Short mmCIF file of C-alpha atoms in Angstrom, two decimals:
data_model
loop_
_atom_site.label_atom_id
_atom_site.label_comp_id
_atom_site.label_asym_id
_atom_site.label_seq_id
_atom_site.Cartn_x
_atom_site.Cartn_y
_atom_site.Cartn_z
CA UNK A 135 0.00 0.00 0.00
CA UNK A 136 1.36 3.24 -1.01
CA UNK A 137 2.01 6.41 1.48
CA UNK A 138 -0.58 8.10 -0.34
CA UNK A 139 -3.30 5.02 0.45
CA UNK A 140 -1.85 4.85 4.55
CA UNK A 141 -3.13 8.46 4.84
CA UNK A 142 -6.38 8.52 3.01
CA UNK A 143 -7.21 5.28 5.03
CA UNK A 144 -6.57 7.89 8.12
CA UNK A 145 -8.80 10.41 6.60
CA UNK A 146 -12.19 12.20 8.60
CA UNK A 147 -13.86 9.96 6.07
CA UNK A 148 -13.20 6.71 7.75
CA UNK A 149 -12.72 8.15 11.42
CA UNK A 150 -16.40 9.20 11.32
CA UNK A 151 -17.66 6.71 9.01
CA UNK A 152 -15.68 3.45 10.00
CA UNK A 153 -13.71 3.55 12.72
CA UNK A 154 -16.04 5.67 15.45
CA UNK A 155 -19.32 4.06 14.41
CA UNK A 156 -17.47 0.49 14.68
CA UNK A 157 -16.31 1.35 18.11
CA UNK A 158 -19.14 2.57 19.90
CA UNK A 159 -20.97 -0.82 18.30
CA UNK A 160 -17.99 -2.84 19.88
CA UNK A 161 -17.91 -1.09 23.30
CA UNK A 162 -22.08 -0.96 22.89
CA UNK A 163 -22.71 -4.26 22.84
CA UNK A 164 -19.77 -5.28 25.37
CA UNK A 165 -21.30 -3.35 27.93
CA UNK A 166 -25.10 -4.46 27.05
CA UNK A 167 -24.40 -8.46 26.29
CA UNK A 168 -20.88 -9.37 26.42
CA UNK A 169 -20.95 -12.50 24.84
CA UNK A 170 -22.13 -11.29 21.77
CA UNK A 171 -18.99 -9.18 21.56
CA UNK A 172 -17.52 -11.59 19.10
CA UNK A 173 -20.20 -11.10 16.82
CA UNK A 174 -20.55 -7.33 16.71
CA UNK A 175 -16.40 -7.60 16.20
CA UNK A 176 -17.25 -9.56 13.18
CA UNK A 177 -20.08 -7.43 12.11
CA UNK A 178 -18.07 -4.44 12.18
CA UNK A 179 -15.33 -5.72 10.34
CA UNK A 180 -17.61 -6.65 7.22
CA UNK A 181 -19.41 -3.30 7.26
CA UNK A 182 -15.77 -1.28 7.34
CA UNK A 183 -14.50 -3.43 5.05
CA UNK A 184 -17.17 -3.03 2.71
CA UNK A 185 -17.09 0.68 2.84
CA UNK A 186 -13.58 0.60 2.57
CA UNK A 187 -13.62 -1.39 -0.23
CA UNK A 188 -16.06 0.79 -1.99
CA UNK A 189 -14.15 3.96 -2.03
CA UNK A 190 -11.01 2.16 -2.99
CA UNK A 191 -10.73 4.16 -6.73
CA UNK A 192 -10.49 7.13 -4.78
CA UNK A 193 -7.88 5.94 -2.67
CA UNK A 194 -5.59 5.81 -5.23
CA UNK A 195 -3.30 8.25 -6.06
CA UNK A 196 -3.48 9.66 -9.87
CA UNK A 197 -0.26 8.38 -11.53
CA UNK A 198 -1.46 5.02 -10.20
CA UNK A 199 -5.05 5.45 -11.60
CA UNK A 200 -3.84 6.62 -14.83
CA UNK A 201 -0.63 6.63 -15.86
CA UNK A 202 0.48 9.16 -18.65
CA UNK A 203 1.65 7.58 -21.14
CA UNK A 204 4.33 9.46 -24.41
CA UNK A 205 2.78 10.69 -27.41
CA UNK A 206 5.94 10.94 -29.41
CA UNK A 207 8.02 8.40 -31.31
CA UNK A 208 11.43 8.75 -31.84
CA UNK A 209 11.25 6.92 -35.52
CA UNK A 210 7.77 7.34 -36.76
CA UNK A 211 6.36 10.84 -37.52
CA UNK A 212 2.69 11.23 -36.26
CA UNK A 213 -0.05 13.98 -37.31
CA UNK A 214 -0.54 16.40 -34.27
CA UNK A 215 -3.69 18.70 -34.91
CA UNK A 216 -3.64 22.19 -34.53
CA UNK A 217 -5.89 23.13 -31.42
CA UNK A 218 -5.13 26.67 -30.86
CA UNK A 219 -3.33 30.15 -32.15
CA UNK A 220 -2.46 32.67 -29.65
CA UNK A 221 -0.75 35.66 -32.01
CA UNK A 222 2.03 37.41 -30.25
CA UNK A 223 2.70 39.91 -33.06
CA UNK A 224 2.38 40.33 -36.83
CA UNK A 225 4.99 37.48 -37.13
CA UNK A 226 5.29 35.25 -34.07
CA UNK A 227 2.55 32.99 -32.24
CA UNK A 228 2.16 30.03 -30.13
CA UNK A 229 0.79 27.05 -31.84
CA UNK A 230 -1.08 24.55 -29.61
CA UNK A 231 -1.49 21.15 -31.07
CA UNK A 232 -3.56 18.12 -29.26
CA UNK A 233 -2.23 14.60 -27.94
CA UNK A 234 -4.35 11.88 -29.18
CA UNK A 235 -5.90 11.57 -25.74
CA UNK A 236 -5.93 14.23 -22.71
CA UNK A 237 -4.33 12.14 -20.38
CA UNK A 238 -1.32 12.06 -22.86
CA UNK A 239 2.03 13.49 -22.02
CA UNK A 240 4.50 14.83 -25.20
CA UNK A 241 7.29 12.55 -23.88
CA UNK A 242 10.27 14.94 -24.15
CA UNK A 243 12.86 15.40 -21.40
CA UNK A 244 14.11 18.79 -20.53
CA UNK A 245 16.63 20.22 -22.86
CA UNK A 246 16.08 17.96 -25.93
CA UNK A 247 14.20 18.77 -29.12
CA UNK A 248 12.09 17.31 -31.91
CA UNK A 249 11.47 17.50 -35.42
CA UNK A 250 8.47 19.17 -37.02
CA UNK A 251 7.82 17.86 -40.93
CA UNK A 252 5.86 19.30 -43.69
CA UNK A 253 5.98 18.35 -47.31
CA UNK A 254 6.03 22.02 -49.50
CA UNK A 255 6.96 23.56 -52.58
CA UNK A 256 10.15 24.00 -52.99
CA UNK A 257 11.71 26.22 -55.70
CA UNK A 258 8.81 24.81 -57.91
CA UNK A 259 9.25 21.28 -56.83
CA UNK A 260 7.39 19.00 -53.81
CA UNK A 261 9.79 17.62 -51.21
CA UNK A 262 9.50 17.43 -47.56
CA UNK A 263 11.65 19.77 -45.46
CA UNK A 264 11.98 19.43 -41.84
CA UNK A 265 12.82 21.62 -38.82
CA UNK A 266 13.80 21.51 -35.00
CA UNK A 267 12.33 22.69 -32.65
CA UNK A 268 11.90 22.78 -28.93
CA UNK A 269 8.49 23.55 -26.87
CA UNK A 270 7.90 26.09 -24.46
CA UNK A 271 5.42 23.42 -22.80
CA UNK A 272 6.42 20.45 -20.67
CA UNK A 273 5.47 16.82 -19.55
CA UNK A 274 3.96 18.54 -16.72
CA UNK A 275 1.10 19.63 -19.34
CA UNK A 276 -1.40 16.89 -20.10
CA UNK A 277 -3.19 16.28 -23.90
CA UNK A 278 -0.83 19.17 -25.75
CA UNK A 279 2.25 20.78 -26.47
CA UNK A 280 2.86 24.90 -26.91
CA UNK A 281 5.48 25.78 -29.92
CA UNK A 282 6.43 29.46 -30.20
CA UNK A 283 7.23 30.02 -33.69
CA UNK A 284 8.30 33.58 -35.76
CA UNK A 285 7.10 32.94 -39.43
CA UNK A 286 10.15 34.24 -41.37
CA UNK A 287 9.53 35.21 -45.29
CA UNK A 288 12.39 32.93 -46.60
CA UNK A 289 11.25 30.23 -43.75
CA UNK A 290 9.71 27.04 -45.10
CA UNK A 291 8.41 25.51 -41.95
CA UNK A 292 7.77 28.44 -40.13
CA UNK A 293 6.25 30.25 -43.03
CA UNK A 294 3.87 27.66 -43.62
CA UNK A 295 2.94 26.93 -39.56
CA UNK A 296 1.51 30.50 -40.01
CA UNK A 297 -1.23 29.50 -42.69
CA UNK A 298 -2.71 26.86 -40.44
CA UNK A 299 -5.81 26.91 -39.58
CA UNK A 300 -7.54 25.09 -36.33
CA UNK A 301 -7.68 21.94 -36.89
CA UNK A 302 -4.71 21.43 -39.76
CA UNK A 303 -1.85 18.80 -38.32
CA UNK A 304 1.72 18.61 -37.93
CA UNK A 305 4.09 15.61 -38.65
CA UNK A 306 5.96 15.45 -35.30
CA UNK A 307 8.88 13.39 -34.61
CA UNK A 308 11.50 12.78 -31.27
CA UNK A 309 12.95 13.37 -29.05
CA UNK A 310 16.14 14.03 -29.89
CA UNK A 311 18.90 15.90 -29.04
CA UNK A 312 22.13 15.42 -26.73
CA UNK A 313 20.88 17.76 -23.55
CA UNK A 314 18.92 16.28 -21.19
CA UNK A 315 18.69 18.39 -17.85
CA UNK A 316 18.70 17.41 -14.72
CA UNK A 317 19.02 18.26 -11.00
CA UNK A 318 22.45 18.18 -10.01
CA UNK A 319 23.96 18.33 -13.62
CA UNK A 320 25.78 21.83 -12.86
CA UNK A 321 25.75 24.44 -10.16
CA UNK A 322 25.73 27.38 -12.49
CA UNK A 323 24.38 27.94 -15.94
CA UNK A 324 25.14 30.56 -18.17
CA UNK A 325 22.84 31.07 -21.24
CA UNK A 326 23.16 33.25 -24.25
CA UNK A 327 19.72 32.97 -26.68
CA UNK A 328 18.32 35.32 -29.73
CA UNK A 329 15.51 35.58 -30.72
CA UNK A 330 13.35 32.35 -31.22
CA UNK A 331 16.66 30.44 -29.64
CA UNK A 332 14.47 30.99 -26.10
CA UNK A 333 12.18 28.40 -26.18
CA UNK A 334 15.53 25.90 -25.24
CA UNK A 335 16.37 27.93 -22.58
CA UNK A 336 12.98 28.70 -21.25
CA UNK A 337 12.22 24.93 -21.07
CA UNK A 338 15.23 24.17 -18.48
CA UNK A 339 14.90 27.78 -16.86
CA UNK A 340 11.06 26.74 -16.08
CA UNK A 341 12.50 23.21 -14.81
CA UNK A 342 14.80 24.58 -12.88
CA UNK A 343 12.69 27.24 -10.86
CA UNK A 344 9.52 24.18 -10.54
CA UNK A 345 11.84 21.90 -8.88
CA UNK A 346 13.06 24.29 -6.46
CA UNK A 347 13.53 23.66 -2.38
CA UNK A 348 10.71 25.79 -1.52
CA UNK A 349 8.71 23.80 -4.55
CA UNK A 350 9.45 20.64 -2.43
CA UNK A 351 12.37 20.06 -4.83
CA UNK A 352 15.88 19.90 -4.22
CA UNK A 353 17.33 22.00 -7.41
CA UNK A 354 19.94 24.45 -6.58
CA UNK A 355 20.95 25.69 -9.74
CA UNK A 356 21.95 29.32 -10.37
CA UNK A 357 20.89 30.34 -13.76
CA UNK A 358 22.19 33.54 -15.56
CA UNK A 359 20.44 34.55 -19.14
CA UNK A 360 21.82 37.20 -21.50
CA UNK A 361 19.26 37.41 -24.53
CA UNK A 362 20.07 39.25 -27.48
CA UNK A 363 17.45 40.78 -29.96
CA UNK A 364 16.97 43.61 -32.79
CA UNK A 365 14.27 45.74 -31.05
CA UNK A 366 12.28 45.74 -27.82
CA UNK A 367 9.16 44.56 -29.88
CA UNK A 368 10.95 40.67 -30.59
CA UNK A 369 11.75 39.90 -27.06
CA UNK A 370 9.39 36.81 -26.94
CA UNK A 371 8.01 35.92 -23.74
CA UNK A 372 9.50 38.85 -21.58
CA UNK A 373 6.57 39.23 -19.42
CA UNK A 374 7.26 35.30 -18.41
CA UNK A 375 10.85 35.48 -18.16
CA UNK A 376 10.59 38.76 -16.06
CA UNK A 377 7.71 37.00 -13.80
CA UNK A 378 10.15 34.11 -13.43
CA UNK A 379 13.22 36.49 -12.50
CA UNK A 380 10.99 38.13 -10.05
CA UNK A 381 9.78 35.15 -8.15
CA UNK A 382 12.90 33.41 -8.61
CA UNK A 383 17.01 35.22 -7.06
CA UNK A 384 18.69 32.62 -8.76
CA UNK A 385 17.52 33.51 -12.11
CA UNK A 386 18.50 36.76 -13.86
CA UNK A 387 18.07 38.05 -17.06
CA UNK A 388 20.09 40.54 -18.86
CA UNK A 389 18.48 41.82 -22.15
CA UNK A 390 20.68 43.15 -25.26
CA UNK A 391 19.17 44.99 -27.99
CA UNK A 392 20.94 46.83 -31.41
CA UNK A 393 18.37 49.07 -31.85
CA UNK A 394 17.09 50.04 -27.69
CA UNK A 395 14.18 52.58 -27.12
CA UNK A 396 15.05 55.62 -25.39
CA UNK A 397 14.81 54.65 -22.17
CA UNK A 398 16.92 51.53 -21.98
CA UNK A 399 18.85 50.02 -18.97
CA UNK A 400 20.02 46.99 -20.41
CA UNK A 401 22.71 46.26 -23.18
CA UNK A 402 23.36 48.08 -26.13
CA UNK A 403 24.50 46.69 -29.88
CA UNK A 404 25.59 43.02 -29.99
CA UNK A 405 26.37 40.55 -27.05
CA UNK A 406 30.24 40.86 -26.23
CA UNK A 407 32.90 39.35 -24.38
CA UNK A 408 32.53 41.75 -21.86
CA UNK A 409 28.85 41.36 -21.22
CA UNK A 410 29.44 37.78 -20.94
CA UNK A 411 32.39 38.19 -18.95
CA UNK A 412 29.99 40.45 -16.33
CA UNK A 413 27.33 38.54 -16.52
CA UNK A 414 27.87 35.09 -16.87
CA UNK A 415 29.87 32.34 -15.11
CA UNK A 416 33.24 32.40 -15.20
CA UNK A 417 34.67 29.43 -16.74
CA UNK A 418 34.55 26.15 -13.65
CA UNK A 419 34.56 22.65 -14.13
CA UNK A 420 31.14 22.92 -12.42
CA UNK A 421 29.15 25.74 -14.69
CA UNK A 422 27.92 25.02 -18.28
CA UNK A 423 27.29 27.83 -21.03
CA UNK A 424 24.27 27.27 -22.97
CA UNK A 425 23.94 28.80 -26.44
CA UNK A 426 21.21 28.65 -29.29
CA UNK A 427 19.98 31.58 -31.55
CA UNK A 428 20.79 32.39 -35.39
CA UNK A 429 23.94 30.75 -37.22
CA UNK A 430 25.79 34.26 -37.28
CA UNK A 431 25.35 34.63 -33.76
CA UNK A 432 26.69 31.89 -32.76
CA UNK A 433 29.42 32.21 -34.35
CA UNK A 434 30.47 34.81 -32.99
CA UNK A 435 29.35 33.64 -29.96
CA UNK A 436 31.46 30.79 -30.20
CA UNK A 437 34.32 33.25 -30.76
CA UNK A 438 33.59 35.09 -28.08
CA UNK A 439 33.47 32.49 -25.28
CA UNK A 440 36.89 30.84 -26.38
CA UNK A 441 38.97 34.04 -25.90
CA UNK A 442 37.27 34.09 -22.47
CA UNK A 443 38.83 31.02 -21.36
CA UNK A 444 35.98 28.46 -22.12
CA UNK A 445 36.24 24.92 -23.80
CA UNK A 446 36.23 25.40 -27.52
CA UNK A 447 32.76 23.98 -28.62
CA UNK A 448 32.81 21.26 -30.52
CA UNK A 449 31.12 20.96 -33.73
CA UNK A 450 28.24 19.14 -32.81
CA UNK A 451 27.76 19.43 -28.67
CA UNK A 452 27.93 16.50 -26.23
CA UNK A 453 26.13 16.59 -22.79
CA UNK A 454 29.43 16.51 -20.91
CA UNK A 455 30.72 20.06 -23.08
CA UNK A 456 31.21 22.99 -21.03
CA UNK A 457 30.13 25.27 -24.11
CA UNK A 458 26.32 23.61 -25.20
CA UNK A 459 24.74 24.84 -28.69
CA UNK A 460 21.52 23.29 -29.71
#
């Protein structure tokens, strides 16, 4: 019997219904005729039995009623319906798509990816191009999964997830992917994302900050974001990340824009070595430096963090790699 079952058995609803009740019958009839004591013993033992037995779906606790089970496949690609749009701007929205059942989780650890298939036109020919990406939901989220995705012009997968229309489905595929976080897997993380390269980030950040002491978790992790965009209008999610920052003193974020308003406190023009020398981890065999955004920015990115003193990436990123790019 689980922990969970040893207290509801202890709950007001058997004190008052079972184990009182039976009592008074016991001590009742002990008093009154004491050699029927053996029967009202027996007779009290059926009836809280039977009641017992009755309410024994509710006893049990929900991952042993129904246990979630994955949606995705890691070698089949499945059709994931489109269940709802939430438009962020003129160019960037959160697609919702259903499991096949509600009960269903996505099945993706923290930190790894999947891919996302469509079959377009191409240059005047049909072929099917496929894409990574990485949800801003979790397996803590039942029946669907939340991708944020900025339709670019030249895009193929992203320009076509904006024409869909409620109800339109996906191929999905995963997960995949060398990072897979975990409690415990470094002290400190520093993270440098543009643009759409946040949903990665967010994903672990989120992690991090639900499995906290004070969550009834045991995650210590200091987390330290720098995250680079053009203007203030395509920092996705900032209200969340800013809500997390606030609730959470081991998470800070440090925003970077080229082109700031006019009342600005954060960084100015591209992310530098010395931003990420002030506000990022030093280099320790106990930090990790996270890093996803566009190709030219990581480049330099890349750059930047090896005449700081960090690992040199290598070209394709291994869990155990001081500098990760997804």
């Amino acid at each position: 019997m689980s922990q969970t079952q040893q207290s509801s058995l202890l709950s007001s609803q058997f004190i008052n219904g079972v184990y009182i009740p039976s009592s008074l019958l016991i001590l009742g009839v002990g008093i009154v005729k004491f050699e029927w004591l053996p029967f009202a013993i027996a007779v009290s033992l059926v009836l809280g039995a039977w009641k017992i037995y009755s309410a024994a779906p509710e006893l049990a606790p929900m991952p042993e009623k129904m246990m979630a089970t994955n949606a995705l496949k890691p070698d089949v690609f499945q059709d994931f319906p489109l269940k709802e749009k939430t438009v962020l701007s003129h160019n960037v929205a959160i697609y919702r798509f259903s499991l096949p059942t509600p009960t269903q989780i996505l099945g993706l650890p923290i930190g790894q990816h999947m891919s996302v298939a469509a079959t377009l036109d191409v240059n005047g020919q049909s072929k099917e191009v496929i894409r990574s990406y990485t949800p801003i939901s979790s397996d803590e989220n039942l029946g669907y999964f939340d991708l944020l995705i900025k339709s670019y012009p030249q895009g193929n997968i992203s320009k076509h997830m904006g024409t869909l229309n409620i109800g339109d489905t996906m191929k999905v595929r995963g997960p995949k992917g060398a990072m897979v976080y975990a409690p415990g897997l470094v002290k400190h993380f520093g993270m440098i994302a543009g643009g759409t390269g946040i949903t990665p980030m967010l994903q672990i950040i989120r992690a991090i900050v639900r499995g906290r002491p004070r969550n009834g978790g045991s995650d210590t992790t200091e987390v330290d974001l720098i995250f680079a965009n053009v203007n203030y209008e395509d920092i996705l999610l900032k209200e969340d990340l800013d809500a997390l920052a606030k609730e959470d003193p081991h998470f800070r974020v440090y925003y970077v824009l080229n082109s700031p308003p006019e009342e600005w406190d954060g960084g100015v023009g591209f992310c530098t070595p010395d931003m990420i020398k002030a506000k990022l981890p030093p280099p320790s065999p106990d930090m990790k430096l996270l890093l996803c955004g566009p190709p030219p920015m990581i480049s330099a990115m890349k750059k930047a963090t090896d005449s700081l003193g960090y690992e040199k990436p290598r070209p394709v990123s291994k869990l155990g790699d001081q500098v990760f790019c997804f």
